[in-house]
mmCIF file of C-alpha atoms in Angstrom:
data_model
loop_
_atom_site.group_PDB
_atom_site.id
_atom_site.type_symbol
_atom_site.label_atom_id
_atom_site.label_comp_id
_atom_site.label_asym_id
_atom_site.label_seq_id
_atom_site.Cartn_x
_atom_site.Cartn_y
_atom_site.Cartn_z
ATOM 1 C CA UNK A 525 153.976 76.047 152.614
ATOM 2 C CA UNK A 526 155.143 73.120 154.729
ATOM 3 C CA UNK A 527 151.469 72.254 155.451
ATOM 4 C CA UNK A 528 150.735 72.235 151.642
ATOM 5 C CA UNK A 529 153.703 70.087 151.011
ATOM 6 C CA UNK A 530 152.646 67.598 153.492
ATOM 7 C CA UNK A 531 148.941 67.780 152.157
ATOM 8 C CA UNK A 532 150.190 67.002 148.471
ATOM 9 C CA UNK A 533 152.417 64.185 149.890
ATOM 10 C CA UNK A 534 149.572 62.658 151.638
ATOM 11 C CA UNK A 535 147.425 62.798 148.565
ATOM 12 C CA UNK A 536 150.090 61.290 146.548
ATOM 13 C CA UNK A 537 150.491 58.422 148.849
ATOM 14 C CA UNK A 538 146.864 57.854 148.997
ATOM 15 C CA UNK A 539 146.751 57.858 145.255
ATOM 16 C CA UNK A 540 149.791 55.320 145.132
ATOM 17 C CA UNK A 541 148.090 53.003 147.815
ATOM 18 C CA UNK A 542 144.820 53.098 145.900
ATOM 19 C CA UNK A 543 146.552 52.230 142.749
ATOM 20 C CA UNK A 544 148.507 49.340 144.594
ATOM 21 C CA UNK A 545 145.263 48.072 145.943
ATOM 22 C CA UNK A 546 143.439 48.290 142.775
ATOM 23 C CA UNK A 547 146.382 46.233 141.185
ATOM 24 C CA UNK A 548 146.305 43.611 143.820
ATOM 25 C CA UNK A 549 142.442 43.161 143.479
ATOM 26 C CA UNK A 550 142.886 42.656 139.640
ATOM 27 C CA UNK A 551 145.533 40.207 140.312
ATOM 28 C CA UNK A 552 143.329 38.283 142.769
ATOM 29 C CA UNK A 553 140.453 38.444 140.214
ATOM 30 C CA UNK A 554 142.579 37.290 137.429
ATOM 31 C CA UNK A 555 143.828 34.212 139.448
ATOM 32 C CA UNK A 556 142.407 30.959 138.392
ATOM 33 C CA UNK A 557 139.888 29.573 140.584
ATOM 34 C CA UNK A 558 141.844 26.286 141.152
ATOM 35 C CA UNK A 559 144.958 28.222 142.446
ATOM 36 C CA UNK A 560 144.580 28.276 146.169
ATOM 37 C CA UNK A 561 147.210 29.071 148.768
ATOM 38 C CA UNK A 562 148.997 26.568 150.770
ATOM 39 C CA UNK A 563 147.005 27.522 153.940
ATOM 40 C CA UNK A 564 143.678 26.971 152.058
ATOM 41 C CA UNK A 565 144.967 23.621 150.757
ATOM 42 C CA UNK A 566 145.912 22.563 154.260
ATOM 43 C CA UNK A 567 142.477 23.380 155.450
ATOM 44 C CA UNK A 568 141.043 21.378 152.645
ATOM 45 C CA UNK A 569 143.039 18.284 153.425
ATOM 46 C CA UNK A 570 141.918 18.634 157.204
ATOM 47 C CA UNK A 571 138.516 19.106 156.147
ATOM 48 C CA UNK A 572 138.542 15.769 154.206
ATOM 49 C CA UNK A 573 140.346 14.013 156.986
ATOM 50 C CA UNK A 574 137.571 14.714 159.544
ATOM 51 C CA UNK A 575 134.993 13.793 156.882
ATOM 52 C CA UNK A 576 136.624 10.511 156.285
ATOM 53 C CA UNK A 577 134.837 8.563 159.106
ATOM 54 C CA UNK A 578 131.574 9.402 157.674
ATOM 55 C CA UNK A 579 132.489 8.832 154.066
ATOM 56 C CA UNK A 580 133.754 5.423 154.957
ATOM 57 C CA UNK A 581 130.545 4.627 157.068
ATOM 58 C CA UNK A 582 128.392 5.957 154.199
ATOM 59 C CA UNK A 583 130.311 3.597 151.695
ATOM 60 C CA UNK A 584 130.354 0.646 153.808
ATOM 61 C CA UNK A 585 127.097 0.522 155.599
ATOM 62 C CA UNK A 586 124.713 2.546 153.243
ATOM 63 C CA UNK A 587 125.892 2.639 149.524
ATOM 64 C CA UNK A 588 127.361 -0.913 149.456
ATOM 65 C CA UNK A 589 124.218 -2.520 150.970
ATOM 66 C CA UNK A 590 121.805 -0.662 148.851
ATOM 67 C CA UNK A 591 124.006 -1.469 145.588
ATOM 68 C CA UNK A 592 124.077 -5.138 146.833
ATOM 69 C CA UNK A 593 120.435 -5.045 147.250
ATOM 70 C CA UNK A 594 119.960 -3.834 143.785
ATOM 71 C CA UNK A 595 122.321 -6.370 142.348
ATOM 72 C CA UNK A 596 120.749 -9.404 144.153
ATOM 73 C CA UNK A 597 117.165 -8.354 142.890
ATOM 74 C CA UNK A 598 118.239 -9.403 139.429
ATOM 75 C CA UNK A 599 119.541 -12.878 140.574
ATOM 76 C CA UNK A 600 118.142 -16.256 141.818
ATOM 77 C CA UNK A 601 120.488 -16.372 144.554
ATOM 78 C CA UNK A 602 119.608 -18.715 147.332
ATOM 79 C CA UNK A 603 120.942 -18.040 150.862
ATOM 80 C CA UNK A 604 121.742 -21.649 151.581
ATOM 81 C CA UNK A 605 124.693 -21.493 149.118
ATOM 82 C CA UNK A 606 127.815 -19.517 149.364
ATOM 83 C CA UNK A 607 127.714 -16.106 147.525
ATOM 84 C CA UNK A 608 130.074 -16.856 144.812
ATOM 85 C CA UNK A 609 130.075 -16.939 141.098
ATOM 86 C CA UNK A 610 128.263 -19.968 139.676
ATOM 87 C CA UNK A 611 125.884 -20.079 142.777
ATOM 88 C CA UNK A 612 123.507 -17.607 141.307
ATOM 89 C CA UNK A 613 122.144 -16.387 137.838
ATOM 90 C CA UNK A 614 120.784 -13.446 136.325
ATOM 91 C CA UNK A 615 117.054 -13.617 135.815
ATOM 92 C CA UNK A 616 116.329 -10.052 134.633
ATOM 93 C CA UNK A 617 113.069 -8.804 135.957
ATOM 94 C CA UNK A 618 111.452 -12.039 136.947
ATOM 95 C CA UNK A 619 111.753 -11.241 140.756
ATOM 96 C CA UNK A 620 110.014 -7.920 140.208
ATOM 97 C CA UNK A 621 107.244 -9.624 138.241
ATOM 98 C CA UNK A 622 106.681 -11.965 141.100
ATOM 99 C CA UNK A 623 105.434 -9.048 142.925
ATOM 100 C CA UNK A 624 102.113 -9.341 141.001
ATOM 101 C CA UNK A 625 101.919 -13.122 141.826
ATOM 102 C CA UNK A 626 102.879 -12.986 145.429
ATOM 103 C CA UNK A 627 99.435 -13.774 147.625
ATOM 104 C CA UNK A 628 100.955 -12.442 150.855
ATOM 105 C CA UNK A 629 102.155 -8.986 149.494
ATOM 106 C CA UNK A 630 98.859 -7.095 149.695
ATOM 107 C CA UNK A 631 97.998 -8.353 152.970
ATOM 108 C CA UNK A 632 101.238 -7.646 154.502
ATOM 109 C CA UNK A 633 101.083 -4.105 153.194
ATOM 110 C CA UNK A 634 97.576 -3.833 154.414
ATOM 111 C CA UNK A 635 98.489 -4.695 157.983
ATOM 112 C CA UNK A 636 101.387 -2.292 158.027
ATOM 113 C CA UNK A 637 99.041 0.458 156.645
ATOM 114 C CA UNK A 638 96.459 -0.388 159.235
ATOM 115 C CA UNK A 639 99.166 -0.304 161.999
ATOM 116 C CA UNK A 640 100.489 3.161 160.643
ATOM 117 C CA UNK A 641 96.992 4.609 160.614
ATOM 118 C CA UNK A 642 96.297 3.606 164.382
ATOM 119 C CA UNK A 643 99.744 3.856 165.919
ATOM 120 C CA UNK A 644 101.207 7.105 164.257
ATOM 121 C CA UNK A 645 98.216 9.400 165.674
ATOM 122 C CA UNK A 646 98.720 7.603 169.114
ATOM 123 C CA UNK A 647 102.296 8.210 169.233
ATOM 124 C CA UNK A 648 101.799 11.887 168.293
ATOM 125 C CA UNK A 649 99.018 12.819 170.550
ATOM 126 C CA UNK A 650 99.885 10.683 173.610
ATOM 127 C CA UNK A 651 103.350 11.891 174.337
ATOM 128 C CA UNK A 652 102.127 15.524 173.628
ATOM 129 C CA UNK A 653 99.638 15.055 176.443
ATOM 130 C CA UNK A 654 102.238 13.813 178.666
ATOM 131 C CA UNK A 655 104.609 16.646 177.754
ATOM 132 C CA UNK A 656 101.730 19.205 178.497
ATOM 133 C CA UNK A 657 101.189 17.436 181.871
ATOM 134 C CA UNK A 658 104.742 17.493 183.083
ATOM 135 C CA UNK A 659 105.120 20.997 181.823
ATOM 136 C CA UNK A 660 102.299 22.275 183.861
ATOM 137 C CA UNK A 661 103.048 24.685 186.762
ATOM 138 C CA UNK A 662 100.340 23.091 188.804
ATOM 139 C CA UNK A 663 101.955 19.573 188.762
ATOM 140 C CA UNK A 664 103.593 18.531 192.108
ATOM 141 C CA UNK A 665 107.014 17.083 191.786
ATOM 142 C CA UNK A 666 107.174 17.348 187.807
ATOM 143 C CA UNK A 667 110.672 15.845 187.676
ATOM 144 C CA UNK A 668 109.496 12.541 189.210
ATOM 145 C CA UNK A 669 106.694 12.114 186.596
ATOM 146 C CA UNK A 670 109.152 13.027 183.861
ATOM 147 C CA UNK A 671 111.493 10.260 185.063
ATOM 148 C CA UNK A 672 108.621 7.754 185.351
ATOM 149 C CA UNK A 673 107.233 8.355 182.018
ATOM 150 C CA UNK A 674 110.650 8.240 180.250
ATOM 151 C CA UNK A 675 111.784 4.975 182.168
ATOM 152 C CA UNK A 676 109.950 2.538 179.801
ATOM 153 C CA UNK A 677 112.053 4.026 176.869
ATOM 154 C CA UNK A 678 115.235 2.551 178.274
ATOM 155 C CA UNK A 679 113.793 -1.003 178.743
ATOM 156 C CA UNK A 680 114.486 -3.310 175.835
ATOM 157 C CA UNK A 681 111.745 -3.850 173.241
ATOM 158 C CA UNK A 682 111.980 -7.670 173.839
ATOM 159 C CA UNK A 683 111.241 -7.100 177.502
ATOM 160 C CA UNK A 684 108.485 -4.525 176.878
ATOM 161 C CA UNK A 685 106.708 -7.169 174.449
ATOM 162 C CA UNK A 686 106.900 -9.878 177.227
ATOM 163 C CA UNK A 687 105.523 -7.425 179.749
ATOM 164 C CA UNK A 688 102.663 -6.439 177.277
ATOM 165 C CA UNK A 689 101.602 -10.231 176.589
ATOM 166 C CA UNK A 690 100.722 -10.325 180.339
ATOM 167 C CA UNK A 691 99.148 -6.913 180.465
ATOM 168 C CA UNK A 692 96.890 -7.871 177.388
ATOM 169 C CA UNK A 693 96.221 -11.392 178.475
ATOM 170 C CA UNK A 694 92.420 -11.804 177.883
ATOM 171 C CA UNK A 695 91.784 -13.609 181.303
ATOM 172 C CA UNK A 696 94.490 -12.361 183.802
ATOM 173 C CA UNK A 697 95.611 -9.099 182.149
ATOM 174 C CA UNK A 698 94.963 -6.060 184.085
ATOM 175 C CA UNK A 699 93.647 -4.049 181.138
ATOM 176 C CA UNK A 700 90.631 -6.350 180.803
ATOM 177 C CA UNK A 701 90.355 -6.413 184.589
ATOM 178 C CA UNK A 702 90.054 -2.601 184.417
ATOM 179 C CA UNK A 703 87.411 -2.899 181.714
ATOM 180 C CA UNK A 704 85.601 -5.314 183.666
ATOM 181 C CA UNK A 705 85.218 -2.837 186.650
ATOM 182 C CA UNK A 706 83.135 -0.593 184.469
ATOM 183 C CA UNK A 707 81.092 -3.361 183.049
ATOM 184 C CA UNK A 708 82.902 -3.772 179.754
ATOM 185 C CA UNK A 709 84.181 -7.168 178.609
ATOM 186 C CA UNK A 710 87.570 -6.883 177.286
ATOM 187 C CA UNK A 711 88.430 -8.476 173.865
ATOM 188 C CA UNK A 712 91.099 -11.179 173.278
ATOM 189 C CA UNK A 713 93.727 -8.629 172.427
ATOM 190 C CA UNK A 714 96.499 -11.081 170.998
ATOM 191 C CA UNK A 715 94.457 -13.960 169.889
ATOM 192 C CA UNK A 716 91.640 -12.433 167.980
ATOM 193 C CA UNK A 717 92.600 -11.337 164.518
ATOM 194 C CA UNK A 718 90.395 -8.164 164.719
ATOM 195 C CA UNK A 719 92.141 -6.853 167.855
ATOM 196 C CA UNK A 720 95.879 -7.874 167.305
ATOM 197 C CA UNK A 721 96.837 -4.957 165.230
ATOM 198 C CA UNK A 722 95.168 -2.408 167.879
ATOM 199 C CA UNK A 723 97.010 -4.272 170.656
ATOM 200 C CA UNK A 724 100.318 -3.898 168.921
ATOM 201 C CA UNK A 725 99.466 -0.177 168.453
ATOM 202 C CA UNK A 726 98.979 0.052 172.269
ATOM 203 C CA UNK A 727 102.381 -1.619 172.620
ATOM 204 C CA UNK A 728 103.949 1.090 170.559
ATOM 205 C CA UNK A 729 102.978 3.677 173.243
ATOM 206 C CA UNK A 730 105.479 1.818 175.528
ATOM 207 C CA UNK A 731 108.342 3.847 174.240
ATOM 208 C CA UNK A 732 106.905 7.494 173.843
ATOM 209 C CA UNK A 733 109.124 8.794 176.582
ATOM 210 C CA UNK A 734 111.803 10.017 174.157
ATOM 211 C CA UNK A 735 109.088 11.780 172.093
ATOM 212 C CA UNK A 736 107.727 13.339 175.355
ATOM 213 C CA UNK A 737 110.918 14.977 176.130
ATOM 214 C CA UNK A 738 111.271 16.393 172.715
ATOM 215 C CA UNK A 739 107.817 17.973 172.877
ATOM 216 C CA UNK A 740 108.697 19.177 176.544
ATOM 217 C CA UNK A 741 111.749 20.977 175.197
ATOM 218 C CA UNK A 742 109.613 22.584 172.554
ATOM 219 C CA UNK A 743 107.028 23.754 174.901
ATOM 220 C CA UNK A 744 109.559 25.299 177.297
ATOM 221 C CA UNK A 745 110.789 27.122 174.210
ATOM 222 C CA UNK A 746 107.713 29.076 173.581
ATOM 223 C CA UNK A 747 108.197 32.637 174.558
ATOM 224 C CA UNK A 748 106.018 33.511 177.556
ATOM 225 C CA UNK A 749 105.517 36.947 176.397
ATOM 226 C CA UNK A 750 103.165 35.573 173.751
ATOM 227 C CA UNK A 751 100.981 33.830 176.407
ATOM 228 C CA UNK A 752 100.959 37.008 178.664
ATOM 229 C CA UNK A 753 99.794 39.105 175.585
ATOM 230 C CA UNK A 754 97.093 36.581 174.747
ATOM 231 C CA UNK A 755 95.884 36.451 178.392
ATOM 232 C CA UNK A 756 95.547 40.180 178.493
ATOM 233 C CA UNK A 757 93.507 40.000 175.124
ATOM 234 C CA UNK A 758 91.131 37.546 176.910
ATOM 235 C CA UNK A 759 92.271 34.089 175.335
ATOM 236 C CA UNK A 760 91.385 31.254 177.431
ATOM 237 C CA UNK A 761 93.464 28.071 177.991
ATOM 238 C CA UNK A 762 92.174 26.190 174.979
ATOM 239 C CA UNK A 763 92.465 29.134 172.638
ATOM 240 C CA UNK A 764 96.178 29.644 173.858
ATOM 241 C CA UNK A 765 97.029 25.802 173.346
ATOM 242 C CA UNK A 766 95.301 25.372 169.794
ATOM 243 C CA UNK A 767 96.057 28.887 168.372
ATOM 244 C CA UNK A 768 99.595 29.497 169.800
ATOM 245 C CA UNK A 769 101.203 26.467 171.230
ATOM 246 C CA UNK A 770 100.537 24.018 168.553
ATOM 247 C CA UNK A 771 101.548 26.489 165.650
ATOM 248 C CA UNK A 772 104.774 27.261 167.876
ATOM 249 C CA UNK A 773 105.766 23.732 168.073
ATOM 250 C CA UNK A 774 104.557 22.537 164.584
ATOM 251 C CA UNK A 775 108.136 21.804 163.548
ATOM 252 C CA UNK A 776 108.692 19.368 166.398
ATOM 253 C CA UNK A 777 105.207 17.957 165.640
ATOM 254 C CA UNK A 778 106.169 17.533 162.110
ATOM 255 C CA UNK A 779 109.747 15.996 162.979
ATOM 256 C CA UNK A 780 107.833 13.218 165.305
ATOM 257 C CA UNK A 781 105.329 12.674 162.454
ATOM 258 C CA UNK A 782 107.936 11.961 160.010
ATOM 259 C CA UNK A 783 109.736 9.548 162.400
ATOM 260 C CA UNK A 784 106.313 7.952 163.372
ATOM 261 C CA UNK A 785 105.604 7.053 159.780
ATOM 262 C CA UNK A 786 109.169 5.735 159.045
ATOM 263 C CA UNK A 787 109.069 3.619 162.195
ATOM 264 C CA UNK A 788 105.534 2.274 161.259
ATOM 265 C CA UNK A 789 106.867 0.985 158.202
ATOM 266 C CA UNK A 790 110.028 -0.472 159.957
ATOM 267 C CA UNK A 791 107.953 -2.375 162.589
ATOM 268 C CA UNK A 792 109.107 -5.730 163.015
ATOM 269 C CA UNK A 793 110.482 -7.139 166.347
ATOM 270 C CA UNK A 794 107.260 -6.858 168.734
ATOM 271 C CA UNK A 795 105.316 -8.350 165.852
ATOM 272 C CA UNK A 796 107.821 -11.249 165.353
ATOM 273 C CA UNK A 797 107.875 -11.858 169.106
ATOM 274 C CA UNK A 798 104.096 -11.918 169.809
ATOM 275 C CA UNK A 799 102.831 -13.370 166.362
ATOM 276 C CA UNK A 800 105.719 -15.509 165.311
ATOM 277 C CA UNK A 801 107.040 -15.708 161.924
ATOM 278 C CA UNK A 802 103.648 -16.699 160.497
ATOM 279 C CA UNK A 803 101.872 -13.560 161.864
ATOM 280 C CA UNK A 804 99.454 -15.292 164.196
ATOM 281 C CA UNK A 805 96.628 -15.135 164.839
ATOM 282 C CA UNK A 806 95.515 -16.057 161.313
ATOM 283 C CA UNK A 807 98.134 -13.900 159.624
ATOM 284 C CA UNK A 808 96.680 -10.805 161.203
ATOM 285 C CA UNK A 809 100.076 -9.549 162.313
ATOM 286 C CA UNK A 810 101.952 -10.408 159.058
ATOM 287 C CA UNK A 811 103.715 -7.000 158.782
ATOM 288 C CA UNK A 812 105.549 -6.211 155.550
ATOM 289 C CA UNK A 813 108.906 -6.524 157.187
ATOM 290 C CA UNK A 814 107.815 -10.039 158.638
ATOM 291 C CA UNK A 815 107.002 -10.915 155.014
ATOM 292 C CA UNK A 816 110.305 -9.772 153.902
ATOM 293 C CA UNK A 817 111.961 -11.664 156.742
ATOM 294 C CA UNK A 818 110.248 -15.086 155.783
ATOM 295 C CA UNK A 819 111.327 -14.524 152.094
ATOM 296 C CA UNK A 820 115.033 -13.811 153.087
ATOM 297 C CA UNK A 821 115.603 -16.061 156.060
ATOM 298 C CA UNK A 822 112.830 -18.898 156.050
ATOM 299 C CA UNK A 823 112.459 -19.530 152.240
ATOM 300 C CA UNK A 824 116.203 -18.304 151.477
ATOM 301 C CA UNK A 825 114.864 -16.381 148.309
ATOM 302 C CA UNK A 826 117.390 -13.519 148.609
ATOM 303 C CA UNK A 827 116.463 -12.220 145.157
ATOM 304 C CA UNK A 828 112.833 -11.687 145.812
ATOM 305 C CA UNK A 829 113.612 -10.355 149.347
ATOM 306 C CA UNK A 830 115.708 -7.865 147.874
ATOM 307 C CA UNK A 831 112.913 -6.678 145.684
ATOM 308 C CA UNK A 832 110.850 -6.443 148.674
ATOM 309 C CA UNK A 833 113.388 -4.246 150.495
ATOM 310 C CA UNK A 834 113.599 -1.991 147.422
ATOM 311 C CA UNK A 835 109.752 -1.553 147.269
ATOM 312 C CA UNK A 836 109.744 -0.648 151.027
ATOM 313 C CA UNK A 837 112.666 1.767 150.350
ATOM 314 C CA UNK A 838 110.679 3.384 147.512
ATOM 315 C CA UNK A 839 107.355 3.497 149.531
ATOM 316 C CA UNK A 840 109.113 5.132 152.545
ATOM 317 C CA UNK A 841 110.863 7.735 150.219
ATOM 318 C CA UNK A 842 107.470 8.630 148.617
ATOM 319 C CA UNK A 843 105.912 9.046 152.006
ATOM 320 C CA UNK A 844 108.663 11.193 153.246
ATOM 321 C CA UNK A 845 108.472 13.382 150.121
ATOM 322 C CA UNK A 846 104.879 13.949 150.696
ATOM 323 C CA UNK A 847 105.313 14.767 154.280
ATOM 324 C CA UNK A 848 107.940 17.238 153.384
ATOM 325 C CA UNK A 849 105.715 18.710 150.817
ATOM 326 C CA UNK A 850 102.947 19.229 153.345
ATOM 327 C CA UNK A 851 105.593 20.671 155.841
ATOM 328 C CA UNK A 852 106.431 23.434 153.446
ATOM 329 C CA UNK A 853 102.909 24.759 153.648
ATOM 330 C CA UNK A 854 101.605 23.713 157.109
ATOM 331 C CA UNK A 855 104.726 24.004 159.464
ATOM 332 C CA UNK A 856 105.391 27.387 161.056
ATOM 333 C CA UNK A 857 108.981 28.290 161.425
ATOM 334 C CA UNK A 858 110.167 31.195 163.561
ATOM 335 C CA UNK A 859 112.333 32.668 160.814
ATOM 336 C CA UNK A 860 109.103 33.839 159.177
ATOM 337 C CA UNK A 861 108.785 31.151 156.428
ATOM 338 C CA UNK A 862 105.893 28.609 156.800
#
């Protein structure tokens, strides 16, 4: 009998607890979504506090400049005057209509696209080859080669441009002297309009050390078991590289491709240093950003320069969207989605 009583008592307690839990659950479900406890409110406040530096930076350095650029694109503001009411007038879409009358716009965009078509493949392939080289187990002292290949990255762009002006000199540059050793007469790299953009594309290889390190990390992250299984199946080195390594590191290739395209459209400093603000020789290095710079800070036409900035923003966004559309289909992700 005592056992039976204790059993009945336990069943009653369980039934009571179950009823209590059900009541509590119904109370929680019935609580409005905006009613949160003091601990949750405290966490939300701390969350906004830690986000505040980013929010302030986004408003001050990104959203405000974009809004100012859109505003200026509808005005005739001249940079020689103080930015104050009365010193500019609203001109509607006149600055946008000027795009179709600008004789230098098509040439500047053409120079930029030509540079992108040459430099982007180079800055994808060359650092990948360097990474494969310094990742090889047959290479002696790989850390020394990794350091030497990365060192140019930390040298300022201005110094790099000055160095390349000597390297690509038609008479005394060592590149033409090397070509002369094999019987090839080197071109006038920086003074011939045909070779100016290819020469600047070679200069873009100066800072591929950072991309090489990213590729190196990706190569070292490929599981060795895959290579061992492929070797047992009879795959040679080329088959392992093209059919296994490249798909496994395709997210990193896509990452470098996206950054390379964006950087190509932002190319400015070396072109300005070597070709000047007129894009010498004969306008062959008049990049889009150089054209934008001339309109803003040489001709002081901030209204039309703002339109050029917005056009560049739209072009880069479209290219980035197309790349991400391609990435959804052509990039392999280890999570199973490609």
